[in-house]
Every structure is written in structure tokens, then in C-alpha cells.
Short mmCIF file of C-alpha atoms and ligand atoms in Angstrom, two decimals:
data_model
loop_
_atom_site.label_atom_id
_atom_site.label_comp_id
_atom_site.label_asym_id
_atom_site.label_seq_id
_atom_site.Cartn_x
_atom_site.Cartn_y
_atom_site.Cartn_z
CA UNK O 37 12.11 -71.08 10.92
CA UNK O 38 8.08 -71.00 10.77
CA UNK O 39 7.11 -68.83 8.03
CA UNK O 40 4.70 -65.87 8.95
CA UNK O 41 1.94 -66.32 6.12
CA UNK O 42 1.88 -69.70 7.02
CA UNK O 43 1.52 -69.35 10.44
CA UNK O 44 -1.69 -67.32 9.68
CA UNK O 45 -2.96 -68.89 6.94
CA UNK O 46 -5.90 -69.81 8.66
CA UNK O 47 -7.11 -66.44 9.51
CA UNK O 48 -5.77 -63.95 6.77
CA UNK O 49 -3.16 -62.98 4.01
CA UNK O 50 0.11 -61.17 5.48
CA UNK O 51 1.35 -59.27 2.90
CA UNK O 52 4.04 -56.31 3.11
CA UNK O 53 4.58 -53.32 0.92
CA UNK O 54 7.51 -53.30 -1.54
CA UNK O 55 9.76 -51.54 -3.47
CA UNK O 56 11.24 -52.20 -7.08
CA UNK O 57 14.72 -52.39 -4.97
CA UNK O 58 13.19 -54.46 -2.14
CA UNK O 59 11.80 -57.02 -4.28
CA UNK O 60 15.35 -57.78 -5.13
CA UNK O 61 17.68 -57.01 -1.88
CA UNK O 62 15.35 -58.48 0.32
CA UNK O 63 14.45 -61.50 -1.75
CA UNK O 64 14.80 -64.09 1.43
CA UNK O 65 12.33 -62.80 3.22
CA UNK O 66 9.50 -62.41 0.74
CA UNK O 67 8.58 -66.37 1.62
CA UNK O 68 7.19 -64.77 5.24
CA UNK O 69 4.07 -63.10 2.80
CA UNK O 70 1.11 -64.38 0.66
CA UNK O 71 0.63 -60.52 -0.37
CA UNK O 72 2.00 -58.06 -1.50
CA UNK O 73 1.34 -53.71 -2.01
CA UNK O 74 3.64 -51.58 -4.35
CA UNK O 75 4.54 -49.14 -1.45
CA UNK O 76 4.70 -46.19 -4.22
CA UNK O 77 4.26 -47.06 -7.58
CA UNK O 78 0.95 -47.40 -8.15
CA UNK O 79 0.15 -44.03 -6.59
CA UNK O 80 -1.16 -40.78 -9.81
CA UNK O 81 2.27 -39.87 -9.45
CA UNK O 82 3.74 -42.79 -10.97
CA UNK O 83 1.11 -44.04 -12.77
CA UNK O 84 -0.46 -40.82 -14.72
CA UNK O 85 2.30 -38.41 -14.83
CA UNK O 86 0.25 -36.10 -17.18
CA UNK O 87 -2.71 -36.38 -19.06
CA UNK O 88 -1.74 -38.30 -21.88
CA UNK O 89 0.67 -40.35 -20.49
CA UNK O 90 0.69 -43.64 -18.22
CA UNK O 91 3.25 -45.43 -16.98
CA UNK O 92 2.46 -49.48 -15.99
CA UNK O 93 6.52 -49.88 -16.30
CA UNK O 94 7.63 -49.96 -12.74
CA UNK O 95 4.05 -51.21 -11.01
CA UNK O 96 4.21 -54.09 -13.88
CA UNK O 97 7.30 -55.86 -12.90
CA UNK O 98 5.59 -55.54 -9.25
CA UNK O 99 2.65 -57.48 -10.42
CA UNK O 100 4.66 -60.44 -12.34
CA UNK O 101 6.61 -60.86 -9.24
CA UNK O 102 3.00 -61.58 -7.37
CA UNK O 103 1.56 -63.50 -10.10
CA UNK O 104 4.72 -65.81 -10.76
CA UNK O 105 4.89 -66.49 -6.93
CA UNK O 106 1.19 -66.23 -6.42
CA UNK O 107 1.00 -63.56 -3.67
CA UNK O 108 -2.12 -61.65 -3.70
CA UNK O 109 -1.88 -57.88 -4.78
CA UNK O 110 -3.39 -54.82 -2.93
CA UNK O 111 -3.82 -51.61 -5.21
CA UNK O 112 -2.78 -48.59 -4.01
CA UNK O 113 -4.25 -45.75 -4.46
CA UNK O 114 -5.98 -44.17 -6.70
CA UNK O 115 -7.57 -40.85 -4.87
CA UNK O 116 -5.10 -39.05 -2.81
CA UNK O 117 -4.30 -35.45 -2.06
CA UNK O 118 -0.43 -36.81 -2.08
CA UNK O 119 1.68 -37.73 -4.86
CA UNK O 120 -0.85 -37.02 -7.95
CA UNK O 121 0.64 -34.57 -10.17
CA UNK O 122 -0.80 -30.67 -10.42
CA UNK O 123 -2.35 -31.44 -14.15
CA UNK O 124 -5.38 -33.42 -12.79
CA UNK O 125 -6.70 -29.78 -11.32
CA UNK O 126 -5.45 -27.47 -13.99
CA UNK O 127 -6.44 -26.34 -17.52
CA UNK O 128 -4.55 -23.74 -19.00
CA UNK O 129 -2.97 -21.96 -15.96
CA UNK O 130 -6.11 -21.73 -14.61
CA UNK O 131 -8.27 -24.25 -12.26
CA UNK O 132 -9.94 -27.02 -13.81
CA UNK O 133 -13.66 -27.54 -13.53
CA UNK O 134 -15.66 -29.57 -11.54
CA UNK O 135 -16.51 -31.86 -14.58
CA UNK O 136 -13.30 -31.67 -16.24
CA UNK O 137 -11.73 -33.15 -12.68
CA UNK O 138 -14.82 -35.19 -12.46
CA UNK O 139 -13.90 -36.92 -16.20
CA UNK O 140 -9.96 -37.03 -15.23
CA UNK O 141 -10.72 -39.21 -12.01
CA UNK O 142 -13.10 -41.66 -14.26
CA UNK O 143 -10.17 -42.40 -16.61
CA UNK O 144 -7.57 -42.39 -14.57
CA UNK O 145 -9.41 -45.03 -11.87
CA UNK O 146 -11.41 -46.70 -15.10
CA UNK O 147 -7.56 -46.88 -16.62
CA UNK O 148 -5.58 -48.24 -14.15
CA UNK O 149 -8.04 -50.35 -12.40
CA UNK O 150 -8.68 -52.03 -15.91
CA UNK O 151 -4.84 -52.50 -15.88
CA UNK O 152 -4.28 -54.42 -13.03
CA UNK O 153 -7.96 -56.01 -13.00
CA UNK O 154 -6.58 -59.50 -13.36
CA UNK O 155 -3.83 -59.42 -10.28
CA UNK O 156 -5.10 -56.69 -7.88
CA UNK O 157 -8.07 -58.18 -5.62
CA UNK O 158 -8.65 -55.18 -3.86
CA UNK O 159 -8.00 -51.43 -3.82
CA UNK O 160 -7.52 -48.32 -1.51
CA UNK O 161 -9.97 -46.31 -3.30
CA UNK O 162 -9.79 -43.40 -1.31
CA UNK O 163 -6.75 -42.95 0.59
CA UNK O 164 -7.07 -40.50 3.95
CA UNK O 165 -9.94 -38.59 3.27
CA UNK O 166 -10.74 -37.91 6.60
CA UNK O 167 -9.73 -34.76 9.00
CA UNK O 168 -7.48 -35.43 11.50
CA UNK O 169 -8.29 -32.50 13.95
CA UNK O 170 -11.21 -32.33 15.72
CA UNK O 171 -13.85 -29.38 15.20
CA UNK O 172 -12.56 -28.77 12.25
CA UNK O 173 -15.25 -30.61 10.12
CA UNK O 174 -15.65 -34.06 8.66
CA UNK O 175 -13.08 -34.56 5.53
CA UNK O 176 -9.96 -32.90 5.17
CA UNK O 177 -8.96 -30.06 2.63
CA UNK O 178 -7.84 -31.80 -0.69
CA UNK O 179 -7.84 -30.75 -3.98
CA UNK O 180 -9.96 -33.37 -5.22
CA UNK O 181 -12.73 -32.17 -2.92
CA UNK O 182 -11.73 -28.15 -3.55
CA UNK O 183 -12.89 -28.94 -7.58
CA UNK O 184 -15.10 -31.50 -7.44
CA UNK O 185 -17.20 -31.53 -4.12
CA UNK O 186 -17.24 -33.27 -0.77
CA UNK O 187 -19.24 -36.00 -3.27
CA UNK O 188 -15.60 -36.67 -4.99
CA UNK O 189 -15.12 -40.05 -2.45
CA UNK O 190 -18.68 -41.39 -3.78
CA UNK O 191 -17.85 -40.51 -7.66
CA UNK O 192 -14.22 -42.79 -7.22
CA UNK O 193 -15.98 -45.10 -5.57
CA UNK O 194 -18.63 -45.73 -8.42
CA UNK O 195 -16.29 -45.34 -10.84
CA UNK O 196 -14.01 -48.24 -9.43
CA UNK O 197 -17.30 -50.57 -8.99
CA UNK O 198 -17.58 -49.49 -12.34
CA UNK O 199 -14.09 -50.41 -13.29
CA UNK O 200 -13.61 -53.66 -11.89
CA UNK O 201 -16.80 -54.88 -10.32
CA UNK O 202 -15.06 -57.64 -8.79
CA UNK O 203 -12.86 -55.90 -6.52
CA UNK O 204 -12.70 -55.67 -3.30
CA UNK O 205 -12.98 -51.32 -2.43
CA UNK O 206 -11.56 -49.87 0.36
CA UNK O 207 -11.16 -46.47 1.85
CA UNK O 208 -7.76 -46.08 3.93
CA UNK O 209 -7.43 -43.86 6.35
CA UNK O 210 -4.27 -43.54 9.21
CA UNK O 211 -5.12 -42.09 13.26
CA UNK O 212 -8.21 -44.45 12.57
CA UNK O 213 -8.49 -46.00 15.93
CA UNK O 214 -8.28 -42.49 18.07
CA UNK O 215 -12.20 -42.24 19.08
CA UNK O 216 -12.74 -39.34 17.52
CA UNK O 217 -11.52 -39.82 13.70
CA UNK O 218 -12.59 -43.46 14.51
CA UNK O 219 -16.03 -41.63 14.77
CA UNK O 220 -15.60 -39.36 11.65
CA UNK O 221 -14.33 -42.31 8.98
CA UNK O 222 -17.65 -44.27 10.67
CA UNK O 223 -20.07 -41.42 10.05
CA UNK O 224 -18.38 -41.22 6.37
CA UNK O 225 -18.74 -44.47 5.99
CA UNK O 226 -22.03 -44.85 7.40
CA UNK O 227 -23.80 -42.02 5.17
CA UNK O 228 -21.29 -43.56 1.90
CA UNK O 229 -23.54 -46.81 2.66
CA UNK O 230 -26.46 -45.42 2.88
CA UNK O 231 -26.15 -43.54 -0.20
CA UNK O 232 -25.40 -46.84 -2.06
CA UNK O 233 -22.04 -45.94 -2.33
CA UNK O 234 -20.12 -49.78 -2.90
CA UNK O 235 -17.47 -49.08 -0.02
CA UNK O 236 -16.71 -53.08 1.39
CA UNK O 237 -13.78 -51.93 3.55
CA UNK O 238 -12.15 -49.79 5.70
CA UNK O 239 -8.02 -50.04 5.21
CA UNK O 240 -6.92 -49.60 8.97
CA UNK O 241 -3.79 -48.10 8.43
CA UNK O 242 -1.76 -48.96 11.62
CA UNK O 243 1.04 -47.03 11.70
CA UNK O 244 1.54 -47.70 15.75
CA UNK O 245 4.27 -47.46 18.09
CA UNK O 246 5.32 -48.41 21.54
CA UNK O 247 2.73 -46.97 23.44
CA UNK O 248 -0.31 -46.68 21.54
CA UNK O 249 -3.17 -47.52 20.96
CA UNK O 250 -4.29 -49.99 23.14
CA UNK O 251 -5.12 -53.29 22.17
CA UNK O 252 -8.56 -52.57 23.70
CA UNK O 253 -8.22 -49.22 21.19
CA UNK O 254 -7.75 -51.53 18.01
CA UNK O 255 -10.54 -54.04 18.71
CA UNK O 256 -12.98 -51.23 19.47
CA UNK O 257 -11.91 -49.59 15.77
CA UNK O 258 -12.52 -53.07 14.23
CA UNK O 259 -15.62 -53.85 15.95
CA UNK O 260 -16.82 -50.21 14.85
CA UNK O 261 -16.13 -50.88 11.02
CA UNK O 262 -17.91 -54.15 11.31
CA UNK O 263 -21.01 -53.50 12.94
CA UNK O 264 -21.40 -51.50 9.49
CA UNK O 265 -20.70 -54.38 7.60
CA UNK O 266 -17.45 -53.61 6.33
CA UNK O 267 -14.74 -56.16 5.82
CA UNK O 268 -11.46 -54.94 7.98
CA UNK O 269 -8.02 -54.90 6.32
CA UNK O 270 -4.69 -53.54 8.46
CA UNK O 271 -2.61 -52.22 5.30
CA UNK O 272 0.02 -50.29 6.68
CA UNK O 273 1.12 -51.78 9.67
CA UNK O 274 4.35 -50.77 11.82
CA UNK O 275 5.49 -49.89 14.94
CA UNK O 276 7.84 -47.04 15.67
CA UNK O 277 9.90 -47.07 18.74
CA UNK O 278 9.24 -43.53 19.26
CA UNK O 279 5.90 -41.95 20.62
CA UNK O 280 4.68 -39.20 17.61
CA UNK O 281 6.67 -36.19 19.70
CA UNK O 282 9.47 -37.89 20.70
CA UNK O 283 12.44 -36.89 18.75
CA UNK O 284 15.11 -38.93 20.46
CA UNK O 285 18.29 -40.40 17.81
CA UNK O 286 19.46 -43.79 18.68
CA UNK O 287 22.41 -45.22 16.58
CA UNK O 288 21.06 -49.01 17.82
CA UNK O 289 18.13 -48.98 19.19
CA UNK O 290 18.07 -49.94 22.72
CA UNK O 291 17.23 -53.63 23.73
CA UNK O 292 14.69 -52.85 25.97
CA UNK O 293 12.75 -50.80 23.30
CA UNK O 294 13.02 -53.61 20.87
CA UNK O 295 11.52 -56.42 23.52
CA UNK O 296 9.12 -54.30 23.96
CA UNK O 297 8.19 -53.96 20.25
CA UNK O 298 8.29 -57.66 20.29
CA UNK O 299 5.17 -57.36 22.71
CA UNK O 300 3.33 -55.03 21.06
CA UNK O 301 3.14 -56.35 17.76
CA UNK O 302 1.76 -59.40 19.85
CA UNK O 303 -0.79 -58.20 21.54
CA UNK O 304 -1.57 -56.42 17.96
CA UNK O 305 -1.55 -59.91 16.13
CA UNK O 306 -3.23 -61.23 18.89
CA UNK O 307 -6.40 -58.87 18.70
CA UNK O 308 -6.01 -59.19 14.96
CA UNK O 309 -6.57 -63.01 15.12
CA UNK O 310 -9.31 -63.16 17.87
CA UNK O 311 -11.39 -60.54 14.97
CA UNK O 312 -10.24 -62.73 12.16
CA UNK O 313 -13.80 -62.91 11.35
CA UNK O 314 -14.17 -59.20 10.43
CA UNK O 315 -10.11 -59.13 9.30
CA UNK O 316 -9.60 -59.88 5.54
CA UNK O 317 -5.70 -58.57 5.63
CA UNK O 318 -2.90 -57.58 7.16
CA UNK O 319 -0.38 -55.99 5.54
CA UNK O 320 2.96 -54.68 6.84
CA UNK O 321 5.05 -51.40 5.63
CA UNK O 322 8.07 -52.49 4.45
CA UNK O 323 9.81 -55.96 4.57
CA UNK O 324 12.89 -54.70 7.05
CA UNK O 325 14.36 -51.91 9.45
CA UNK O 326 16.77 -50.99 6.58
CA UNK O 327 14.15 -49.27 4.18
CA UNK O 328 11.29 -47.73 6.39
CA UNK O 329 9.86 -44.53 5.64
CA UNK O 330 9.71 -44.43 9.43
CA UNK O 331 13.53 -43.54 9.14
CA UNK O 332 12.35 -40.14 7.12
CA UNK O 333 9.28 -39.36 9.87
CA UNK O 334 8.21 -37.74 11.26
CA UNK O 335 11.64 -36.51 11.52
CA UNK O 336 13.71 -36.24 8.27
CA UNK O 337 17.02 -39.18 8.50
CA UNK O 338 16.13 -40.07 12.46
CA UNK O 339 16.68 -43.87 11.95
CA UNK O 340 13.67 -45.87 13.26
CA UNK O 341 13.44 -49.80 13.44
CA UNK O 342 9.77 -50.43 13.22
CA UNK O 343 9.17 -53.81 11.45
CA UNK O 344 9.48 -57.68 11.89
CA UNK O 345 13.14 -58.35 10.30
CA UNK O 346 16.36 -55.83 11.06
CA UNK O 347 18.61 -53.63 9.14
CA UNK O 348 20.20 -57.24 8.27
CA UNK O 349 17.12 -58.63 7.61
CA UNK O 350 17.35 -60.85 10.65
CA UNK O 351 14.14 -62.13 12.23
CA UNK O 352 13.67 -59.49 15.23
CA UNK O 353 12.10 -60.84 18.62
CA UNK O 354 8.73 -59.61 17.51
CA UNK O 355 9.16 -61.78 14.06
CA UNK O 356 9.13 -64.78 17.28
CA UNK O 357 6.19 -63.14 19.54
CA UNK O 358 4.18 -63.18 16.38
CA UNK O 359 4.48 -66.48 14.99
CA UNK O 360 4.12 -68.07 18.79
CA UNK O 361 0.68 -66.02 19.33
CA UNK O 362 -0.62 -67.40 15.90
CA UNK O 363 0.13 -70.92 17.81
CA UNK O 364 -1.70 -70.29 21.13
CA UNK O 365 -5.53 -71.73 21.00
CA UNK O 366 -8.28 -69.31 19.92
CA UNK O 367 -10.89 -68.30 22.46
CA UNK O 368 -14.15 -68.90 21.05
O1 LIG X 151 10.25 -39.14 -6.49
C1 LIG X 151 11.48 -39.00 -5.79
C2 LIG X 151 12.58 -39.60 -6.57
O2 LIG X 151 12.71 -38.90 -7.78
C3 LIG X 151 13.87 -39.56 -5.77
O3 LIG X 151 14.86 -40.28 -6.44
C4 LIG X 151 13.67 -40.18 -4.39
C5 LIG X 151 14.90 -40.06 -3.51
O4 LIG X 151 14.57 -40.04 -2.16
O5 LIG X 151 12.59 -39.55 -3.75
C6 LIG X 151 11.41 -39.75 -4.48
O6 LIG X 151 10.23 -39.38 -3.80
C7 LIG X 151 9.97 -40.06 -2.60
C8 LIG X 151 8.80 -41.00 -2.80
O7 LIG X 151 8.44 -41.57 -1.56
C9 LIG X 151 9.07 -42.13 -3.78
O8 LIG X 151 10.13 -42.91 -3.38
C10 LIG X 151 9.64 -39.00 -1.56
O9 LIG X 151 10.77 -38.21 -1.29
C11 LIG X 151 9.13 -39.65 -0.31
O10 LIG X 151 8.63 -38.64 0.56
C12 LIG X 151 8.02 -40.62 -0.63
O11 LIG X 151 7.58 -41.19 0.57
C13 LIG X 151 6.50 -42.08 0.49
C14 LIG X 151 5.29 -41.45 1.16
O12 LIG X 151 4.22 -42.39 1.21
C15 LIG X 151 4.82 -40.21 0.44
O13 LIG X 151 3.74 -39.65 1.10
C16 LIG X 151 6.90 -43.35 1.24
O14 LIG X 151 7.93 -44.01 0.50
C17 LIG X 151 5.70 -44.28 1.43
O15 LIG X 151 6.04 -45.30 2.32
C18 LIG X 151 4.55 -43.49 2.01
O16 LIG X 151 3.43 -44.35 2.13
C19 LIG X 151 2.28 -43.77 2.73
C20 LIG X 151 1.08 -44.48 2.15
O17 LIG X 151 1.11 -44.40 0.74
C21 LIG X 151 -0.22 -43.89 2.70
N1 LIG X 151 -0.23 -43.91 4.12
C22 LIG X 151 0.93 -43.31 4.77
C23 LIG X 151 2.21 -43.94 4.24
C24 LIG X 151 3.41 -43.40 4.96
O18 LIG X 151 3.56 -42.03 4.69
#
């Protein structure tokens, strides 16, 4: 069977996000990527449990896998308002101060990007900074920007140039081909530039499913980001079976829906190859059906079967749509 990274070589890196576990019990299909993202352990939660302590232990043996088998490795993330531990914004039962926070983020990005300077080529500086509803204003409530400032994305930022001036820096963001937070992470991204900030990428997300968006949806995002001369990256990349308010439990999913996965991620990899240009990376969420955290949301144990390879870690028909469209000729 063709092998995915292969198949793509020409255009970009197809990497998929991993476990610890993973690396092991799905050790076949690892061959189908050139690059790889710790799907959790590189997040503050993991790596800085509190102040004095860091913890390379589990993200390590991550990073020897990639080097040993020379995949490429995507950091993520260092600036979240997820998994990062309550310390970073505290001082003594009280809330820390702006320059307190300000000194935390510095070491902690100066810290681990120093770490993992040799084997991760880029990072997701800034993961989801942007609000998701509209009217309600620009960035989203987080706690980084409730004690440092709506400024705190252009401090991480300078302090990962800083850190690691060779690395590629991205800000991630999910919902980021709808127009209107398409708009929002462009105006952010816009005024970040202007500013000087060094942003060189947005991180599509692309946590899709059966019915949206639109191919037409995802080229418009990409052309966006590029006309602002921003390198593109999909990092998260899956498709869910179920539209975002559907809450309907299959035991097996049924055929039809999975042929019709097996489109959709064509017609994605299809638009992602035509912009390979403006496309540095595409990474998926998880290697196989058994482990997505799909399966946990947006409703807690509904099983989902969103990737490339099954609960067996069989090829799925979409593993076959996708490696055919990389063989069609490329419209100039
Ligand atoms: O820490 C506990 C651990 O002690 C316990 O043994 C284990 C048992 O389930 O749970 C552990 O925490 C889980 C954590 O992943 C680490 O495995 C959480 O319950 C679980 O909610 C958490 O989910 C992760 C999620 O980020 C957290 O927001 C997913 O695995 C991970 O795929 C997901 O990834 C995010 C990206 O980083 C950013 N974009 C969205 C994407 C999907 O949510």
C-alpha cells in the first residue's frame, strides 16, 4: 500500500498527533507520516507543573522517537487558557501581577522552547486566542490576557523569536474558516504584523466534519492568511461524522457516513494540494478511530470515527480517496 507522506512529499509534511501509548500500539502506521505533534504533552500542564518544576520526561521520549526516525516535530503549545496549571496567575492566594505573569510566560516559553530547540521546527505559540462568538469583541476571555493585557499574544510571541529564532511561530486557532472568526484571527494577525510582532503562521486547526465547511470555505481561509504573508499549516485535522449538534450514538458507524468521509477528506486534500504553495503542513489528530478525542466531544463517551485508519487500524476508504487525489495532475 502507497504510503501517505510519500504520496505528498512533493507538496508538504503529513504528520499526526501522538500519544506516549500510540507511539507504541499503533506502531504500523506511523510509516504513513514525516511529522509528528505530542497531542498533550507538551502543553504547561505537563511541562511546568509548578513553578519550580519541569517535566521533559514524557515529551522527551516523543522527540527521540522523531529524531531516530527523522519525522519532523511540531511544538505544542505554549500559551493556552487550557491545561496550564493555576500557579502561573497566583502569588500567595492572591492574583499575580501583570509583571510577575509577564516574567512566568518568558521562562516558561524561553525554557521549553530552548528544550526542544534542536527537534521542534515550529511552534503553536498562541493556541485559540481568538473569540468564537460574534459581537462579543476580538480575543476571548483567558487568564493570560485577564493579568497581563490583550498585548500577552505579542509578549509570547517575542519571547519565542527570542527563544529560538529559528523557528517557525504560529498562532492556532479552531472555527478558523467560518467568515467571521476567519475575519477576527486576520485582523489579529494583521495589526500583530504590523506591530512587528514575528507571527509566520496561522495553524488552521481543521477539526471538520461531514458537512462543513466547504471546500470553497477552506481555500478562501487559506487564501486570507496568505495574502498577509503567512505560511499556512492544517495542525489538527479530522473529520467527525456528526454535524456540531448532532448527538446521534452509532455502535458502527454507518457505511454510507464513512464513504462519505472518504469524500470529504478528498476534496479537503485536494484544496490543500492545489494551495500547496501557501501550505507548509498538514497534520492529522490522532493516528486511528480507536483513540480520538472526538469519541469524548463534544459529547462525553459518544464514539466517533473521524480519521484515516479504523478502530483496527485498517486503512479506511478515505486513507484510498486521499492517496488517489495526491496522484491526479495539478492544475496550474
Ligand atoms: O490528566 C488526566 C490524567 O490524569 C487521566 O489519567 C486521564 C484519563 O482520562 O485524563 C487526563 O486528562 C485528559 C487529558 O486530555 C490528557 O490525556 C483530559 O481528561 C482530556 O480532556 C484531555 O483532552 C485533550 C484536550 O486537548 C484538552 O483540551 C485531548 O486529549 C487533546 O486531543 C485535545 O487537543 C486539543 C488541542 O490541544 C487544541 N485544539 C483542540 C484539540 C481538541 O480539543
Amino acid at each position: 500500500m502507497d504510503n501517505l507522506a510519500q504520496a505528498y512529499q512533493a507538496y508538504f509534511p503529513v504528520g499526526a498527533a501522538v500519544t506516549l501509548a500510540s507511539l507504541r500500539s499503533h506502531r504500523r502506521l506511523l510509516r504513513h507520516f514525516n511529522s509528528l505533534t505530542a497531542e498533550n504533552y507538551m502543553k504547561p500542564m505537563y511541562m511546568h507543573p509548578s513553578e519550580d518544576e519541569y517535566n521533559f520526561r514524557y515529551a522527551d521520549k516523543i522527540v527521540d522517537y522523531a529524531m531516530q526516525s527523522k519525522k519532523r516535530l511540531r511544538g505544542h503549545t505554549l500559551v493556552w487558557h487550557n491545561q496550564t496549571p493555576g500557579w502561573f496567575f497566583a502569588q500567595g492566594g492572591e492574583k499575580a501581577s501583570r509583571a510577575l505573569v509577564l516574567s512566568r510566560m518568558e521562562d516558561h516559553i524561553s525554557t521549553v522552547m530552548g528544550h526542544f530547540c534542536a527537534a521542534a521546527y515550529a511552534w503553536d505559540v498562541v493556541n485559540e486566542p481568538i473569540e468564537d462568538d460574534d459581537g462579543k469583541g476580538l480575543l476571548r476571555e483567558s487568564p493570560w490576557r485577564a493579568a497581563i493585557g490583550d498585548d500577552y499574544i505579542a509578549h509570547a510571541f517575542r519571547f519565542a523569536r527570542k527563544a529560538d529564532p529559528a523557528c517557525v511561530l504560529f498562532l492556532n486557532e479552531y472555527n478558523e474558516t467560518a467568515p467571521a472568526k476567519r475575519g477576527r484571527i486576520a485582523e489579529l494577525a494583521r495589526a500583530l504584523r504590523a506591530d512587528g510582532v514575528p507571527l509566520d503562521g496561522i495553524g488552521m486547526q481543521g477539526h471538520y466534519n461531514l458537512y462543513g465547511p466547504s471546500a470553497d470555505e477552506i481555500a478562501e481561509a487559506i487564501e486570507v492568511y496568505a495574502a498577509l504573508g503567512l505560511q499556512v499549516q492544517v495542525t489538527e485535522l479530522d473529520i467527525s461524522l456528526f454535524a456540531f449538534e448532532d448527538h446521534t450514538v452509532y455502535t458502527q458507524p454507518p457505511q454510507e457516513l464513512i464513504e462519505l468521509q472518504a469524500k470529504r477528506y478528498r476534496q479537503v486534500f485536494e484544496v490543500l494540494r492545489r494551495y500547496h504553495r501557501y501550505v507548509s503542513g498538514v497534520t492529522l489528530w490522532g493516528l486511528a478511530d480507536d483513540t480520538s478525542w472526538l469519541s469524548n466531544f463534544p459529547v462525553k463517551k459518544r464514539k466517533n470515527w473521524p480519521l484515516l485508519f479504523d478502530d483496527a487500524h485498517n486503512p479506511k476508504p478515505a486513507l484510498e480517496e486521499v492517496l488517489q487525489a495526491a496522484r491526479q495532475p495539478l492544475a496550474r
